[in-house]
Coordinates of C-alpha atoms and ligand atoms in Angstrom, one line a residue:
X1 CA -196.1 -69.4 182.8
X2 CA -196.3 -67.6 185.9
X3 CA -198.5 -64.7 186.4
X4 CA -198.8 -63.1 190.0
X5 CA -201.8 -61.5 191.0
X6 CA -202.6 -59.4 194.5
X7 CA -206.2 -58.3 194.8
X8 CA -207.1 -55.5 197.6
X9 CA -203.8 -57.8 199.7
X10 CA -203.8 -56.2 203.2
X11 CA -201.8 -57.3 206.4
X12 CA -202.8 -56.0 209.9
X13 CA -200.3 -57.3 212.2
X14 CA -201.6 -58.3 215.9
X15 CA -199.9 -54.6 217.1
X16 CA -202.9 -53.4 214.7
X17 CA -200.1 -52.0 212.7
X18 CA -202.0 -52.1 209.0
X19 CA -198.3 -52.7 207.2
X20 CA -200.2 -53.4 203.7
X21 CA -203.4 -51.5 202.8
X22 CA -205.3 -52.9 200.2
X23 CA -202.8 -53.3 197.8
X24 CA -203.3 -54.1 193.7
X25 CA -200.7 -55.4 191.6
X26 CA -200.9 -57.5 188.7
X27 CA -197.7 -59.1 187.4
X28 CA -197.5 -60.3 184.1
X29 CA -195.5 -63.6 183.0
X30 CA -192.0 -63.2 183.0
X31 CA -192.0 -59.8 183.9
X32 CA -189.3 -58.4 186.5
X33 CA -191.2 -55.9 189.0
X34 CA -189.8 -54.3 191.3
X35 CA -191.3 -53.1 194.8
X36 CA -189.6 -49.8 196.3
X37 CA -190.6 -47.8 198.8
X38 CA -189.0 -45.9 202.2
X39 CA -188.8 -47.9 205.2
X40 CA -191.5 -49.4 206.8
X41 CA -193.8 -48.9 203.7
X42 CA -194.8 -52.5 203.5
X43 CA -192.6 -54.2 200.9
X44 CA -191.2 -56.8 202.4
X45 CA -194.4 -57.8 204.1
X46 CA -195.8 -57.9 200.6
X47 CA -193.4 -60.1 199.4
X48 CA -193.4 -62.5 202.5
X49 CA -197.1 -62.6 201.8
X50 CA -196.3 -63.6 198.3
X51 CA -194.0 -66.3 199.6
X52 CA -196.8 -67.6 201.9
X53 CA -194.2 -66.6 205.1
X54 CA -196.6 -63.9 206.3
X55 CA -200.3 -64.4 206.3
X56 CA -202.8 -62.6 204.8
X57 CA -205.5 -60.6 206.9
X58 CA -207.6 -59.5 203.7
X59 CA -207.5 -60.1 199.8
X60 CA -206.6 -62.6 197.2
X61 CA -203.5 -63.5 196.0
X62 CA -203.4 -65.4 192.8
X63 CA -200.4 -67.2 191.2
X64 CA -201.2 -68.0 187.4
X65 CA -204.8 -68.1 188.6
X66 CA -204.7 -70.3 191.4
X67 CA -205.5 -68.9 194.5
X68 CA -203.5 -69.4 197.1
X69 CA -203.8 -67.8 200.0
X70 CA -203.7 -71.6 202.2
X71 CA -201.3 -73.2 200.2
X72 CA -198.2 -73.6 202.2
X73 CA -194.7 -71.9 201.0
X74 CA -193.3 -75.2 199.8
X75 CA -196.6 -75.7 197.5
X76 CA -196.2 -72.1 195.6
X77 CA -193.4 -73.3 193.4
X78 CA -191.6 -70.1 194.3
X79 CA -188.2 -69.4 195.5
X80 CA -186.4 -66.3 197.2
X81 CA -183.6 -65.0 197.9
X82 CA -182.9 -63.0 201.4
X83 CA -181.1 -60.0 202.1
X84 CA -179.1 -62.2 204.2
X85 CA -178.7 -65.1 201.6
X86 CA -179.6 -67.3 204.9
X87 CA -177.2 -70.2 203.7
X88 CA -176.0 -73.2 205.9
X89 CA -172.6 -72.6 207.6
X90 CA -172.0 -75.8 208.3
X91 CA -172.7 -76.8 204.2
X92 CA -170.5 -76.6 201.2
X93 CA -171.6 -74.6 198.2
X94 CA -172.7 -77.8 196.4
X95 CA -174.9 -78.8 199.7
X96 CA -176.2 -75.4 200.3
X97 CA -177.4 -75.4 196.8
X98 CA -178.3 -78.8 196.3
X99 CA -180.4 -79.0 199.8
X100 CA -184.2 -77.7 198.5
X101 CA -183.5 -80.6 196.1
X102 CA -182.6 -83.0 198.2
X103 CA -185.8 -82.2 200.4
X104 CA -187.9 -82.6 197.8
X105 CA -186.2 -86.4 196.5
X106 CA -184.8 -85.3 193.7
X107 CA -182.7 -88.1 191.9
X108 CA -178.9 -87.6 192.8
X109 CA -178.0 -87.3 189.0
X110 CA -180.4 -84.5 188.5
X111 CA -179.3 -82.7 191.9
X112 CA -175.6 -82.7 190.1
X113 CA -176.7 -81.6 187.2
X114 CA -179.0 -78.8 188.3
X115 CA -176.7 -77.7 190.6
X116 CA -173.7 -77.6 187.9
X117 CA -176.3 -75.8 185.4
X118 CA -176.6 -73.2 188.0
X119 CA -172.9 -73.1 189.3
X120 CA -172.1 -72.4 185.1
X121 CA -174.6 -69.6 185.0
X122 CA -173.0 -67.8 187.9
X123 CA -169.6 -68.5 187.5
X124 CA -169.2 -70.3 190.5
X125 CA -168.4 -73.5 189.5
X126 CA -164.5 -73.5 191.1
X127 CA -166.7 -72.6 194.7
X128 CA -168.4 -75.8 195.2
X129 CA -166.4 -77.6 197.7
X130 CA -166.4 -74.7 200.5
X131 CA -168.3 -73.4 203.1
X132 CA -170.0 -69.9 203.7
X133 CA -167.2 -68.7 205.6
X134 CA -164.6 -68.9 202.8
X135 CA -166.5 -66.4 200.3
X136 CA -167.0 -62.9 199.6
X137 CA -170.2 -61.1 199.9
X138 CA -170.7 -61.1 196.4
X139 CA -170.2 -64.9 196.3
X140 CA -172.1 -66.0 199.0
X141 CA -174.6 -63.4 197.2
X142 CA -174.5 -65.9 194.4
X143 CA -174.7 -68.9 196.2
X144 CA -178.2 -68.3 197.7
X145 CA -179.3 -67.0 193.9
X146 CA -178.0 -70.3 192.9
X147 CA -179.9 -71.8 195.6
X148 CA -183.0 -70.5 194.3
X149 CA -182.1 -71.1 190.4
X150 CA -181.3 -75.0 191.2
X151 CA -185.8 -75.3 191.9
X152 CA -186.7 -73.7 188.7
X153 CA -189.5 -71.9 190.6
X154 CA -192.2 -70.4 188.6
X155 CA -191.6 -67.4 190.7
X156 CA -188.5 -65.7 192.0
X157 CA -188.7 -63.3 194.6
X158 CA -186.0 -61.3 195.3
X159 CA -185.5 -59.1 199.4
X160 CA -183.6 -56.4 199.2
X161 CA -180.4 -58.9 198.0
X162 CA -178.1 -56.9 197.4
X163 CA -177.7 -54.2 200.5
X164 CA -175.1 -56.2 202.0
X165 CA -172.7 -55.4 199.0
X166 CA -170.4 -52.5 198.5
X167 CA -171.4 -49.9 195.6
X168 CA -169.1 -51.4 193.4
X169 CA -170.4 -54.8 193.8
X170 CA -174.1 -53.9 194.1
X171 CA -173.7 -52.1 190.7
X172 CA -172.2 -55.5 188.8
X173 CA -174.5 -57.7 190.8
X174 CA -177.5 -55.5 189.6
X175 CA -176.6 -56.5 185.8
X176 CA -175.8 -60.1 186.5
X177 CA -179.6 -60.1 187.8
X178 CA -181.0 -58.4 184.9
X179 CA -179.3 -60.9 182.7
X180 CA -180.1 -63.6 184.9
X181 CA -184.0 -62.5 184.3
X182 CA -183.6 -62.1 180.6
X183 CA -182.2 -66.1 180.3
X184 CA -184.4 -67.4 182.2
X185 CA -187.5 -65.6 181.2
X186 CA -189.0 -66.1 185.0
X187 CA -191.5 -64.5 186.6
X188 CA -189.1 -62.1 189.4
X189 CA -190.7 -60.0 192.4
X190 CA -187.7 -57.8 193.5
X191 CA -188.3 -55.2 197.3
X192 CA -185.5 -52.7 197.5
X193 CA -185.4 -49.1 199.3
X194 CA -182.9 -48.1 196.4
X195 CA -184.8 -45.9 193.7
X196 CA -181.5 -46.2 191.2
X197 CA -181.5 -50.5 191.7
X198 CA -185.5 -49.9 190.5
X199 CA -185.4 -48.4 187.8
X200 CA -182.3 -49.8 186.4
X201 CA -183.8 -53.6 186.9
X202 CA -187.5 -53.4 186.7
X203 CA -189.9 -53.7 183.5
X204 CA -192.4 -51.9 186.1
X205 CA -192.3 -50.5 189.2
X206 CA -194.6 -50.9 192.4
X207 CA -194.0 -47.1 194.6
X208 CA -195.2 -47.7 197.9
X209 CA -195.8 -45.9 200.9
X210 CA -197.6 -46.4 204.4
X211 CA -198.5 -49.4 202.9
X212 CA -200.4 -48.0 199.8
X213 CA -199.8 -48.6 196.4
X214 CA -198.9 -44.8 195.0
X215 CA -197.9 -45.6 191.2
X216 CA -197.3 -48.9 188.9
X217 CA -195.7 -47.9 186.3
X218 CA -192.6 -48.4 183.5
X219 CA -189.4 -46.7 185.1
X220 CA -189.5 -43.9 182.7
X221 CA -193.3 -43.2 182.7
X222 CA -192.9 -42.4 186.9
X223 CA -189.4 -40.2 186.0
X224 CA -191.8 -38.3 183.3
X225 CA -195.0 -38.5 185.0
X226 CA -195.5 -39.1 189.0
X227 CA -198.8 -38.9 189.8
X228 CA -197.8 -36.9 193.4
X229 CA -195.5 -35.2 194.9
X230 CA -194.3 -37.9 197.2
X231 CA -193.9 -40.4 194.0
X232 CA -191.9 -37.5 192.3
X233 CA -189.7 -36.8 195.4
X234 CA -188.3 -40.3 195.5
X235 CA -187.6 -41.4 192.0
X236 CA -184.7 -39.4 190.9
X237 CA -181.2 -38.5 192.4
X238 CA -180.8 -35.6 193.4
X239 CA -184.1 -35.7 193.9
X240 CA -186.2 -33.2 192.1
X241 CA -186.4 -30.1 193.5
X242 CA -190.0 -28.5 195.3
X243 CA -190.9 -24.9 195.6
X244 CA -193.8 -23.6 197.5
X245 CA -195.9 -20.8 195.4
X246 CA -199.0 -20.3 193.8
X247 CA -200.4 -19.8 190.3
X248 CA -201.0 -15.6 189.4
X249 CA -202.2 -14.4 185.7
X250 CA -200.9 -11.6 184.6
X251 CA -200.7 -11.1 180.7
X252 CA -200.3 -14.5 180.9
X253 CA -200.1 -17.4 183.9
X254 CA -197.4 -17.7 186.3
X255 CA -195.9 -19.6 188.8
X256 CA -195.2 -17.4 191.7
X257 CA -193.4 -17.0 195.4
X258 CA -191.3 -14.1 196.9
X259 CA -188.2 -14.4 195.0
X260 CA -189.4 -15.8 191.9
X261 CA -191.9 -15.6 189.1
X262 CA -191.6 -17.7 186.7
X263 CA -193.7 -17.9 183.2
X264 CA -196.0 -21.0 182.0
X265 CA -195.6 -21.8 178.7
X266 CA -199.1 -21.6 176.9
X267 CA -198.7 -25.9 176.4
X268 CA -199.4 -26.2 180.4
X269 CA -201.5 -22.9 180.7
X270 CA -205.0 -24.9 180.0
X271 CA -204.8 -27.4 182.7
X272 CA -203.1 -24.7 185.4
X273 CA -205.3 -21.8 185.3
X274 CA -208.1 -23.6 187.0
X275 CA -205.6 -23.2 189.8
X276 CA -205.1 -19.3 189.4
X277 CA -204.6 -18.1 193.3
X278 CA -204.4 -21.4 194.7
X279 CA -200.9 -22.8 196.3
X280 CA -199.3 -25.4 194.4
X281 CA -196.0 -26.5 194.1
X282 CA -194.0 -26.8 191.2
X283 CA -191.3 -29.5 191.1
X284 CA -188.7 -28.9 188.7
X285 CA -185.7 -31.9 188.5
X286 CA -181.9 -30.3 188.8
X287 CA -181.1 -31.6 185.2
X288 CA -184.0 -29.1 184.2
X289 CA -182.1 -26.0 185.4
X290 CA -179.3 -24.8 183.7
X291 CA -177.5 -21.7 183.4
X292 CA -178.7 -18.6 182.3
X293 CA -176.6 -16.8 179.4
X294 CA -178.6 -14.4 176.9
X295 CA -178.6 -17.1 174.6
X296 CA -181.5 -16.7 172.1
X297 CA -183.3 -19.7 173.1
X298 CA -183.9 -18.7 176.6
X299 CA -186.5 -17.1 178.1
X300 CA -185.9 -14.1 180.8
X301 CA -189.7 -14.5 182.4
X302 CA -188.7 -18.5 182.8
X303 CA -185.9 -17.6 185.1
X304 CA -184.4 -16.9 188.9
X305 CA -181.7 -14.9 190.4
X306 CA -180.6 -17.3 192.8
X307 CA -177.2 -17.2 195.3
X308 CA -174.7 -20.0 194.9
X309 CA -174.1 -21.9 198.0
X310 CA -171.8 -25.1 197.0
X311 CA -170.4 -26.3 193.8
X312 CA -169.5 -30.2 193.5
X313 CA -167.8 -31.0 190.4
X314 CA -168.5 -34.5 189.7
X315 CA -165.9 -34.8 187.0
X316 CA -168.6 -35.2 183.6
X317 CA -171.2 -32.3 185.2
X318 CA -171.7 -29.8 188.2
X319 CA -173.8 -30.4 191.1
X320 CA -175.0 -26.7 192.2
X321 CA -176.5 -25.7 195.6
X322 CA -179.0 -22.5 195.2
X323 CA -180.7 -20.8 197.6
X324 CA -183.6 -18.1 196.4
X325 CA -185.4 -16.8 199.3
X326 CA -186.0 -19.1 201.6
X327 CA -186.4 -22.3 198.7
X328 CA -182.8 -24.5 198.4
X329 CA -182.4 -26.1 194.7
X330 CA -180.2 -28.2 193.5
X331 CA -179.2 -27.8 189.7
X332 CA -177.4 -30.5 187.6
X333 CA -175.6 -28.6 185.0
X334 CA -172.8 -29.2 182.0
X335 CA -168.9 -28.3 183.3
X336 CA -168.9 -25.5 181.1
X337 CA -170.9 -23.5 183.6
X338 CA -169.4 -21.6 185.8
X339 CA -171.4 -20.9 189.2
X340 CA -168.7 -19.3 191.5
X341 CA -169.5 -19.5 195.4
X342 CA -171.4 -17.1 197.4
X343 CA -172.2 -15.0 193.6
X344 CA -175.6 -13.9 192.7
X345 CA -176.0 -16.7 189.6
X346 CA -179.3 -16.5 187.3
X347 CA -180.8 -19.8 186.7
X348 CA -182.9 -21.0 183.6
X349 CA -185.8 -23.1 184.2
X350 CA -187.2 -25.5 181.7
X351 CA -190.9 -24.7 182.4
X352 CA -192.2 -27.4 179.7
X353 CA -190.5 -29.8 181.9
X354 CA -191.8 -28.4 185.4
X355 CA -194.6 -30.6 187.2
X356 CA -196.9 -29.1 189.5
X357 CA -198.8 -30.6 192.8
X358 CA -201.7 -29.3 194.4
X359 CA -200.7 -28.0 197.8
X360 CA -202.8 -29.6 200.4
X361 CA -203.6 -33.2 198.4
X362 CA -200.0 -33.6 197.0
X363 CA -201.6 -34.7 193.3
X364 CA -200.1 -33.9 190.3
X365 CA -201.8 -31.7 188.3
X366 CA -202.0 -32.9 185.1
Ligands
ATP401 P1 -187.6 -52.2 205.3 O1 -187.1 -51.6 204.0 O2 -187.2 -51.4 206.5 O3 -187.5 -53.6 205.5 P2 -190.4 -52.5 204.5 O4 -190.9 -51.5 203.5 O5 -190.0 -53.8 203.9 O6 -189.2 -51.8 205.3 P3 -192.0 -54.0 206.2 O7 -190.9 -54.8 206.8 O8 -192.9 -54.7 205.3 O9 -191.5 -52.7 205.6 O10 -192.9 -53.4 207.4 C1 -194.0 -52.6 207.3 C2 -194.6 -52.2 208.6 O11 -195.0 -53.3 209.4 C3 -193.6 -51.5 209.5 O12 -194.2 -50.5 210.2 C4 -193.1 -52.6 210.4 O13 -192.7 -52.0 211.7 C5 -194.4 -53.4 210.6 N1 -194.1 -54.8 210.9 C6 -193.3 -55.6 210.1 N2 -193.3 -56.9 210.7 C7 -194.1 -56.8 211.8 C8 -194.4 -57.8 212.8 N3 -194.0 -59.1 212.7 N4 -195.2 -57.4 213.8 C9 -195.7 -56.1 213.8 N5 -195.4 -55.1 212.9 C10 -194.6 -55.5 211.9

């Protein structure tokens, strides 16, 4: 049992720089949450908090009810795992990993066999007589999660681990985690800056920025339904596309600018024509464009001529680069479309899957 619970958590370093604002999160037992955010936005000074490394200026923060905001690091039954695995060079694998352990007078026996236990999990086990120096990345990667697996902590928390890996690495390692959370059935606090590594891992996600909490939320609930613009910008690659227009009725509501106007279906008319003549923006994901080809299910008044600017084939779809007045898109479209360079191209847009912001506050309409 191991819930985590941070109640209006703030950190105002002596600079004055407020690096965590209040923040809310309440993490279930045995769920894997993951914290993402841009740089700066006050992740890892979240999860330092949580670790009891940082203090905390203002707030609670409860770990399966106990507070414990003055209860030193090696009190929180927690373990982590650095971005820079932080192991001991002058250590084998087997020291390294048996040394939290040792600290805390474990009998030798049980240091063996915890440290095998782990070693088994992550296929290390042939590693255990050599130092940092003679291992990859990726296995010194697993050495310091084996590290924090030997302590059976309540609570792993996890610092951007795997940004020191190559793609092909951090893709496998990503898995090996995810499994590694669904056999242990641990509480897990992950930071990263890597939108993809979030929602592949997490059971919920924590969007931050400036500090602030912006959305907590199941991966696909923040892909279907960000609650802002900024939320909806980062969650998603290619990002989703933003256009700056406004709302204009005319037989019927639509979404306007000054080389597109584009119809809303009468499912989203309700809730957008409170907004007739004010700017919004309308944020439409590239995998919700497509190509426009007479065919009976699409609808003329829901598309744009744009002008083709690039084409990347990325072997099993197309990237496309569009420009329409001054707005840049980028559409994500099937290989059997066929956008040639520098042509005048028309695009459909799926209007039922469009989003739209309010201008000025940057809140989804909803
Ligand atoms: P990154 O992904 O770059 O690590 P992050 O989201 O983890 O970013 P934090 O490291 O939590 O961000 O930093 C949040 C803010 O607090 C930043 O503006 C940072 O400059 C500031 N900050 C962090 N540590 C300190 C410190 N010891 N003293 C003063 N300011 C700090």
């Amino acid at each position: 049992m191991a819930s985590v619970q941070l109640d209006k958590v703030s950190k105002i370093f002596d600079n004055q720089v407020r690096a965590v604002d209040a923040v809310d999160i309440d993490i279930r037992d045995k769920e894997f949450i993951v914290l993402v955010g841009p740089s700066g936005c006050g992740k890892s000074t979240t999860l330092r908090m949580i670790a009891g490394l940082e203090e905390i200026s203002a707030g609670e923060i409860r770990i399966d009810d106990r507070v414990v905001n003055q209860v030193p690091p090696k009190d929180r039954d927690i373990a982590m795992v650095f971005q820079n695995y932080a192991l001991y060079p002058h250590m084998t694998v087997f020291e390294n990993m048996a040394f939290g352990l040792k600290l805390r007078k474990y009998p030798k026996d049980e240091i063996e066999q915890r440290v095998k236990e782990a070693a088994d999990i992550l296929s290390i086990e042939g590693l255990l007589d050599r130092k940092p120096k003679q291992l990859s990345g990726g296995q010194r990667q697993r050495v310091a999660v084996g590290r924090a697996i030997v302590r059976k902590p309540k609570v792993f928390l996890f610092d951007e681990p795997l940004s020191n890996l190559d793609a092909k690495l951090r893709v496998q390692m990503r898995t090996e985690i995810s499994k590694l959370h669904t056999r242990l059935e641990t509480t897990m606090i992950y930071v990263t800056h890597d939108q993809t590594e979030a929602m592949t891992m997490g059971d919920r996600i924590v969007v931050m920025k400036d500090g602030k909490v912006q959305q907590i939320d199941t991966p696909m609930n923040l892909y279907d339904a960000p609650v802002n613009k900024f939320v909806a910008g980062f969650i998603g690659s290619p990002a989703m596309n933003f256009i700056n227009g406004e709302i204009v009725r005319d037989e019927g509501l639509f979404f306007r600018t000054a080389g597109m106007k584009l119809r809303i279906p009468d499912s989203r008319s309700g809730l957008l024509a409170a907004h007739t003549g004010r700017p919004v923006v309308l944020g439409i994901r590239p995998e919700d464009l497509s190509e426009y080809d007479l065919a009976p299910a699409q609808i003329p008044e829901m598309s744009a001529l744009c002008r083709v600017e690039v084409v990347e084939p990325m072997g099993n779809e197309i990237f496309v680069y569009l420009a329409n007045g001054g707005e840049s898109l980028v559409a994500r479209m099937n290989v059997q479309s066929r956008p040639s360079v520098r042509a005048d191209y028309r695009v459909q847009f799926d209007m039922n899957k469009a989003h739209f912001f309010m201008a000025e506050s940057e809140e989804a309409i909803h």
